[in-house]
CSV table of C-alpha atoms in Angstrom, one decimal:
chain,number,residue,atom,x,y,z
A,47,MET,CA,101.5,61.9,99.0
A,48,GLY,CA,98.1,62.6,100.3
A,49,THR,CA,94.6,60.9,99.3
A,50,ALA,CA,93.8,62.8,96.7
A,51,VAL,CA,97.2,62.5,94.5
A,52,ARG,CA,97.7,59.1,94.9
A,53,ARG,CA,93.4,58.5,93.7
A,54,SER,CA,94.2,61.2,90.7
A,55,THR,CA,97.8,59.2,89.9
A,56,SER,CA,96.0,55.9,90.0
A,57,PHE,CA,92.7,57.2,87.8
A,58,LEU,CA,95.6,58.4,85.6
A,59,LEU,CA,97.1,54.8,85.2
A,60,SER,CA,93.4,53.2,84.8
A,61,VAL,CA,93.1,55.2,81.9
A,62,ALA,CA,96.8,55.1,80.5
A,63,ALA,CA,95.9,50.9,80.5
A,64,VAL,CA,92.8,51.0,78.3
A,65,LEU,CA,94.0,53.5,75.9
A,66,LEU,CA,97.1,50.5,75.8
A,67,VAL,CA,94.1,47.5,74.9
A,68,VAL,CA,91.7,49.4,73.5
A,69,PRO,CA,91.7,49.6,69.6
A,70,ARG,CA,92.5,52.9,68.7
A,71,TYR,CA,89.3,55.4,67.6
A,72,ASP,CA,90.3,58.1,65.4
A,73,GLY,CA,87.0,60.0,65.7
A,74,SER,CA,85.2,58.1,62.6
A,75,GLU,CA,81.8,56.8,63.6
A,76,ARG,CA,82.2,53.2,64.8
A,77,LEU,CA,81.0,50.1,62.1
A,78,PRO,CA,78.1,48.5,63.0
A,79,THR,CA,78.4,45.1,62.9
A,80,ILE,CA,75.6,42.4,61.6
A,81,ARG,CA,72.8,40.4,63.8
A,82,ASP,CA,72.9,36.7,63.9
A,83,ARG,CA,69.5,36.2,62.0
A,84,PRO,CA,68.9,39.3,60.3
A,85,THR,CA,65.9,39.9,58.0
A,86,VAL,CA,66.7,40.0,54.9
A,87,THR,CA,63.6,40.5,52.0
A,88,ALA,CA,63.9,40.5,48.4
A,89,SER,CA,61.7,42.1,45.9
A,90,PRO,CA,61.8,41.9,42.0
A,91,TYR,CA,64.0,43.8,40.4
A,92,VAL,CA,63.1,44.8,36.8
A,93,PRO,CA,64.9,48.0,35.2
A,94,ALA,CA,63.3,50.9,33.4
A,95,GLY,CA,61.6,49.8,30.0
A,96,GLY,CA,62.0,46.1,31.0
A,97,TRP,CA,64.5,43.7,30.6
A,98,PRO,CA,66.6,43.4,27.3
A,99,ASP,CA,67.1,39.9,25.4
A,100,ARG,CA,70.5,40.4,25.8
A,101,ILE,CA,72.9,42.2,27.0
A,102,GLY,CA,75.9,41.4,25.0
A,103,ALA,CA,76.8,38.1,24.8
A,104,LEU,CA,74.4,37.2,28.0
A,105,ALA,CA,70.8,36.5,28.6
A,106,PRO,CA,69.2,38.1,31.8
A,107,VAL,CA,67.5,35.7,34.0
A,108,GLY,CA,66.2,38.3,36.7
A,109,GLY,CA,67.2,40.5,39.5
A,110,LEU,CA,66.2,41.1,43.2
A,111,THR,CA,66.5,44.1,45.2
A,112,LEU,CA,67.9,43.3,48.6
A,113,SER,CA,66.7,44.4,51.6
A,114,SER,CA,67.2,44.8,55.3
A,115,SER,CA,66.6,47.3,58.9
A,116,ASP,CA,70.0,46.0,60.2
A,117,PRO,CA,72.4,49.2,59.7
A,118,ALA,CA,75.2,46.5,59.3
A,119,PHE,CA,73.3,45.3,56.0
A,120,GLY,CA,74.8,46.0,52.7
A,121,GLY,CA,77.5,48.0,51.4
A,122,PHE,CA,78.5,44.3,49.1
A,123,SER,CA,82.2,44.2,47.5
A,124,ALA,CA,82.1,40.2,46.9
A,125,LEU,CA,80.0,37.4,46.5
A,126,ALA,CA,80.4,33.5,46.5
A,127,LEU,CA,77.5,30.8,45.7
A,128,ARG,CA,78.0,27.3,47.5
A,129,ASP,CA,75.3,24.7,47.9
A,130,GLY,CA,72.6,26.9,46.7
A,131,ARG,CA,73.9,29.7,49.5
A,132,ALA,CA,75.0,33.3,48.6
A,133,HIS,CA,77.7,34.8,50.7
A,134,LEU,CA,77.5,38.2,50.6
A,135,LEU,CA,80.6,39.7,52.0
A,136,SER,CA,80.9,43.7,52.6
A,137,ASP,CA,83.7,45.7,52.8
A,138,GLY,CA,83.2,46.1,56.4
A,139,GLY,CA,84.4,42.3,58.1
A,140,ASN,CA,80.3,41.6,57.5
A,141,LEU,CA,79.1,38.3,56.2
A,142,VAL,CA,75.1,37.5,55.2
A,143,THR,CA,74.5,34.0,53.7
A,144,LEU,CA,70.7,33.4,52.5
A,145,ALA,CA,69.3,30.4,50.9
A,146,LEU,CA,68.0,31.7,47.0
A,147,ARG,CA,65.0,29.8,46.1
A,148,GLY,CA,63.6,31.3,43.0
A,149,GLY,CA,62.3,34.8,43.6
A,150,THR,CA,62.7,34.4,47.1
A,151,VAL,CA,65.6,34.6,49.7
A,152,ARG,CA,65.0,32.1,53.2
A,153,GLU,CA,67.1,31.8,56.1
A,154,PRO,CA,69.8,34.6,56.2
A,155,ARG,CA,72.3,34.1,58.4
A,156,GLY,CA,75.3,36.8,59.3
A,157,HIS,CA,78.7,36.9,60.4
A,158,VAL,CA,80.9,38.8,61.8
A,159,LEU,CA,84.8,38.6,60.9
A,160,ARG,CA,86.4,38.9,64.4
A,161,GLN,CA,89.7,37.9,63.3
A,162,GLY,CA,91.7,40.1,60.5
A,163,PRO,CA,95.0,42.5,59.7
A,164,ARG,CA,93.7,45.0,63.5
A,165,VAL,CA,90.4,44.9,64.9
A,166,GLY,CA,89.7,48.3,65.4
A,167,TRP,CA,87.0,50.3,65.0
A,168,ASP,CA,86.9,51.8,61.6
A,169,ARG,CA,86.9,50.7,58.2
A,170,ARG,CA,90.7,50.8,57.4
A,171,ASP,CA,90.6,47.9,60.2
A,172,ARG,CA,88.4,45.8,59.1
A,173,ASP,CA,88.6,46.5,54.8
A,174,SER,CA,87.7,43.1,53.7
A,175,GLU,CA,86.9,43.0,49.8
A,176,SER,CA,87.1,39.5,47.6
A,177,LEU,CA,85.8,36.4,49.2
A,178,THR,CA,86.3,32.4,47.5
A,179,LEU,CA,85.4,29.4,48.4
A,180,ASP,CA,86.4,26.0,48.2
A,181,PRO,CA,83.3,24.1,47.3
A,182,ARG,CA,84.2,20.7,49.2
A,183,THR,CA,84.9,21.7,52.7
A,184,GLY,CA,83.6,25.4,52.9
A,185,ARG,CA,86.5,27.0,53.9
A,186,ALA,CA,86.8,30.7,53.0
A,187,TRP,CA,89.4,32.7,51.7
A,188,VAL,CA,89.4,36.7,52.0
A,189,GLY,CA,91.4,39.2,50.7
A,190,TYR,CA,92.3,42.4,52.6
A,191,GLU,CA,92.5,45.6,50.5
A,192,THR,CA,94.3,47.7,53.0
A,193,HIS,CA,96.3,46.2,54.5
A,194,ASN,CA,97.0,43.5,51.2
A,195,GLN,CA,97.0,40.0,53.0
A,196,ILE,CA,94.7,37.0,52.4
A,197,TRP,CA,93.2,35.2,55.1
A,198,ARG,CA,91.9,32.0,55.5
A,199,TYR,CA,88.5,30.9,57.6
A,200,ALA,CA,87.2,28.0,58.8
A,201,PRO,CA,84.0,26.6,57.7
A,202,GLY,CA,80.9,29.3,59.1
A,203,TYR,CA,83.4,31.8,59.5
A,204,GLY,CA,84.0,31.0,63.4
A,205,HIS,CA,87.7,31.6,63.1
A,206,ALA,CA,90.7,32.1,60.9
A,207,GLU,CA,92.9,29.6,60.3
A,208,ARG,CA,96.1,31.7,59.3
A,209,HIS,CA,97.3,34.4,57.2
A,210,SER,CA,99.9,35.6,54.8
A,211,ALA,CA,101.0,39.1,53.6
A,212,PRO,CA,102.6,38.0,50.1
A,213,ALA,CA,105.6,39.9,49.4
A,214,ALA,CA,104.5,39.9,45.8
A,215,MET,CA,101.4,42.3,46.9
A,216,ARG,CA,103.5,44.7,49.4
A,217,ARG,CA,103.8,47.4,47.1
A,218,TRP,CA,100.4,47.1,46.1
A,219,GLU,CA,98.8,50.7,47.2
A,220,PRO,CA,96.8,50.6,50.5
A,221,ASN,CA,93.0,50.9,49.8
A,222,LEU,CA,93.8,49.9,46.3
A,223,GLY,CA,95.2,46.2,46.6
A,224,ALA,CA,93.4,42.8,46.5
A,225,GLU,CA,90.0,43.9,45.3
A,226,SER,CA,89.3,40.4,43.8
A,227,LEU,CA,90.5,36.8,44.6
A,228,VAL,CA,88.9,33.6,43.1
A,229,ARG,CA,89.8,29.9,43.8
A,230,LEU,CA,90.2,27.8,40.4
A,231,ARG,CA,88.8,24.5,40.4
A,232,ASP,CA,92.3,22.8,40.3
A,233,GLY,CA,93.5,24.9,43.4
A,234,ALA,CA,95.3,27.8,42.3
A,235,PHE,CA,94.3,31.1,43.4
A,236,LEU,CA,94.0,34.7,41.5
A,237,THR,CA,94.1,37.7,42.9
A,238,PHE,CA,94.4,41.4,41.2
A,239,ALA,CA,94.8,45.1,42.5
A,240,GLU,CA,92.4,47.4,42.0
A,241,ARG,CA,94.4,50.3,40.6
A,242,LYS,CA,98.1,50.9,39.1
A,243,PRO,CA,100.7,49.9,38.4
A,244,ASN,CA,99.5,53.1,35.9
A,245,ARG,CA,96.7,54.1,34.4
A,246,ARG,CA,96.5,51.2,31.4
A,247,THR,CA,97.5,47.8,33.5
A,248,ARG,CA,96.9,46.0,36.8
A,249,HIS,CA,98.7,44.3,39.1
A,250,GLY,CA,97.5,40.3,38.8
A,251,LEU,CA,99.1,37.1,40.9
A,252,LEU,CA,97.8,33.5,40.4
A,253,PHE,CA,99.4,31.2,43.2
A,254,THR,CA,99.4,27.4,42.2
A,255,GLY,CA,98.2,26.9,45.4
A,256,ASP,CA,96.5,28.4,48.8
A,257,PRO,CA,98.2,32.0,49.4
A,258,THR,CA,98.1,31.6,52.9
A,259,VAL,CA,100.4,29.4,53.0
A,260,PRO,CA,104.3,29.4,54.1
A,261,GLY,CA,106.6,30.4,51.0
A,262,ALA,CA,103.9,30.8,48.3
A,263,LYS,CA,105.3,32.8,45.2
A,264,PRO,CA,102.5,33.5,42.6
A,265,ILE,CA,103.0,34.0,39.4
A,266,ARG,CA,103.5,38.0,38.7
A,267,PHE,CA,101.3,39.9,35.6
A,268,LEU,CA,99.4,42.6,34.1
A,269,PHE,CA,95.7,42.4,33.6
A,270,GLN,CA,94.5,45.3,31.1
A,271,PRO,CA,90.9,46.1,31.9
A,272,PRO,CA,89.0,48.3,29.1
A,273,ASP,CA,89.8,52.0,29.1
A,274,ARG,CA,89.3,53.8,32.5
A,275,TYR,CA,87.9,50.8,34.2
A,276,ASP,CA,89.1,48.9,37.1
A,277,PRO,CA,88.8,45.2,38.3
A,278,SER,CA,86.3,44.3,41.0
A,279,ASP,CA,85.8,40.5,40.8
A,280,ALA,CA,86.6,37.7,39.0
A,281,ALA,CA,85.3,34.2,38.4
A,282,GLU,CA,86.2,30.8,36.5
A,283,LEU,CA,84.1,29.9,33.7
A,284,PRO,CA,83.8,26.3,32.8
A,285,ASP,CA,86.4,26.3,30.1
A,286,GLY,CA,88.9,27.4,32.6
A,287,ASP,CA,88.8,30.8,31.6
A,288,LEU,CA,88.3,33.7,33.4
A,289,LEU,CA,85.5,36.4,33.6
A,290,VAL,CA,86.5,39.4,35.1
A,291,LEU,CA,84.2,41.7,36.3
A,292,THR,CA,85.4,45.6,35.7
A,293,ARG,CA,84.3,48.9,36.4
A,294,ARG,CA,83.6,52.6,36.4
A,295,PHE,CA,82.6,55.5,38.4
A,296,GLN,CA,81.6,58.6,36.3
A,297,TYR,CA,80.2,62.1,37.4
A,298,PRO,CA,78.3,62.7,39.0
A,299,PHE,CA,77.2,59.8,40.4
A,300,ARG,CA,76.7,56.8,37.8
A,301,PHE,CA,78.0,54.0,37.3
A,302,THR,CA,78.8,51.1,34.6
A,303,ALA,CA,80.4,47.8,34.5
A,304,LYS,CA,82.0,45.3,32.0
A,305,LEU,CA,82.4,41.8,31.9
A,306,VAL,CA,85.3,41.0,30.8
A,307,ARG,CA,86.1,37.0,29.6
A,308,ILE,CA,90.7,35.9,29.8
A,309,SER,CA,92.1,33.1,28.6
A,310,ARG,CA,93.6,31.1,31.5
A,311,ALA,CA,96.3,29.9,29.2
A,312,HIS,CA,97.3,33.5,28.7
A,313,ILE,CA,98.1,34.3,32.4
A,314,ARG,CA,102.3,34.1,32.1
A,315,PRO,CA,104.4,35.4,34.2
A,316,ASN,CA,105.1,38.9,33.2
A,317,ALA,CA,102.3,38.8,30.8
A,318,VAL,CA,100.0,41.5,29.7
A,319,VAL,CA,97.1,39.7,29.6
A,320,SER,CA,93.6,41.4,27.9
A,321,GLY,CA,90.6,40.1,26.9
A,322,LYS,CA,87.1,40.5,25.0
A,323,THR,CA,84.3,42.1,26.9
A,324,ALA,CA,81.1,39.5,27.0
A,325,ALA,CA,78.8,42.4,28.1
A,326,THR,CA,78.3,46.2,29.2
A,327,LEU,CA,76.1,46.9,32.1
A,328,ALA,CA,74.6,50.5,32.0
A,329,PRO,CA,71.7,52.7,32.7
A,330,PRO,CA,68.9,51.8,32.0
A,331,VAL,CA,69.6,48.4,32.6
A,332,LEU,CA,72.0,48.7,35.4
A,333,GLY,CA,73.8,52.5,36.8
A,334,GLU,CA,74.8,51.1,40.6
A,335,ASN,CA,78.6,50.2,41.5
A,336,ALA,CA,78.9,46.6,40.4
A,337,GLU,CA,81.6,44.5,43.1
A,338,GLY,CA,80.9,40.9,43.2
A,339,LEU,CA,80.7,38.0,41.0
A,340,ALA,CA,80.2,34.5,41.0
A,341,ILE,CA,79.4,31.4,38.3
A,342,THR,CA,77.1,28.7,38.9
A,343,GLN,CA,76.1,25.5,37.1
A,344,GLU,CA,72.2,24.9,36.8
A,345,ARG,CA,70.6,21.8,34.8
A,346,GLY,CA,74.0,22.3,32.4
A,347,GLU,CA,73.9,26.2,31.9
A,348,THR,CA,76.3,28.4,33.5
A,349,MET,CA,75.0,31.2,35.3
A,350,VAL,CA,76.4,34.5,36.0
A,351,TRP,CA,75.6,36.4,39.0
A,352,ILE,CA,76.6,39.9,40.0
A,353,VAL,CA,75.9,42.2,43.4
A,354,THR,CA,76.2,45.8,44.0
A,355,ASP,CA,77.7,47.9,46.6
A,356,ASN,CA,75.8,50.7,47.7
A,357,ASP,CA,78.2,51.8,49.8
A,358,ALA,CA,76.5,51.8,52.6
A,359,MET,CA,74.4,54.7,51.4
A,360,ALA,CA,71.0,53.3,52.9
A,361,LEU,CA,68.7,55.8,50.1
A,362,ARG,CA,70.4,53.5,47.3
A,363,PRO,CA,69.5,49.9,46.5
A,364,THR,CA,71.3,46.5,46.8
A,365,TYR,CA,70.8,44.4,43.4
A,366,LEU,CA,71.8,40.8,43.1
A,367,LEU,CA,71.7,39.8,39.3
A,368,LYS,CA,71.3,36.7,37.6
A,369,LEU,CA,71.9,36.3,33.5
A,370,ARG,CA,72.6,33.3,31.5
A,371,TRP,CA,75.9,32.8,29.7
A,372,PRO,CA,75.0,31.7,26.2
A,373,ARG,CA,76.4,27.9,25.1
A,374,SER,CA,77.9,29.8,22.2
A,375,GLU,CA,80.1,31.2,24.4
A,376,ARG,CA,80.8,27.7,26.6
A,377,GLU,CA,81.5,26.1,23.6
A,378,LYS,CA,84.5,28.2,22.6
């Protein structure tokens, strides 16, 4: 074999070896990753005509428009709050945490979920859609929609501790799977699929404990959202009931959202669970894609937080809204 042939063969073998170890690239644009210390600015958000006194049963407290020069900022699909810090998870494996002080944000930090179902370059490999935290330890659970898996991360998101692909989620539609995930105060976990099994109902699962523990078997039920709405997140109310954020897309480019309260007591095996609409968010108050939901307690008051997803479109805003859950509802 001549020298030129040997060199060509060696080159081809090197290329083949690289292709075997480098994540697949299908021509789609590689997702950017967030910087460790992104610059995030906040400005007041006031809808056209001002805030109404009430939005359904809730009272608006205020809103912020969040922005950053970091190309990986935005596209947030989930929201959690712990110790005064908001955790904003994008659907591309990027996460931003920041401290909320009145109408300002401080100490923004960027995190990248480097361990997940796949470690490739496109959105399908890092389709992180839902997030919930243990308020005591700071551990985080993330639902991956395309792969129908749940991963648990150490506090600070430095590494994954374990993960599972629950059998009950195996037939959920790719890209329409674990859109919401919430850890309840008693240690149970609740998740909803975004779509299916039909136009009127959505799959729901209630795990009695950590869903990443081997052999965890959930209660299966169906959630019936308002007509043409899909669940995008959920959070636990002080009395143990659930508040579900549902949203609807309408052409040409308009979103509306409904907050639906469902009774925890109604979640039983094979039950079809519906609830009461507590508020509807629609233009001019909000016309963006409401994706993330969290609930906090402040001096005896229940606060409802919502973050919007700009679908990674730089020209669209990211809003963080804060509303007060009324005492009359808390006493029901």
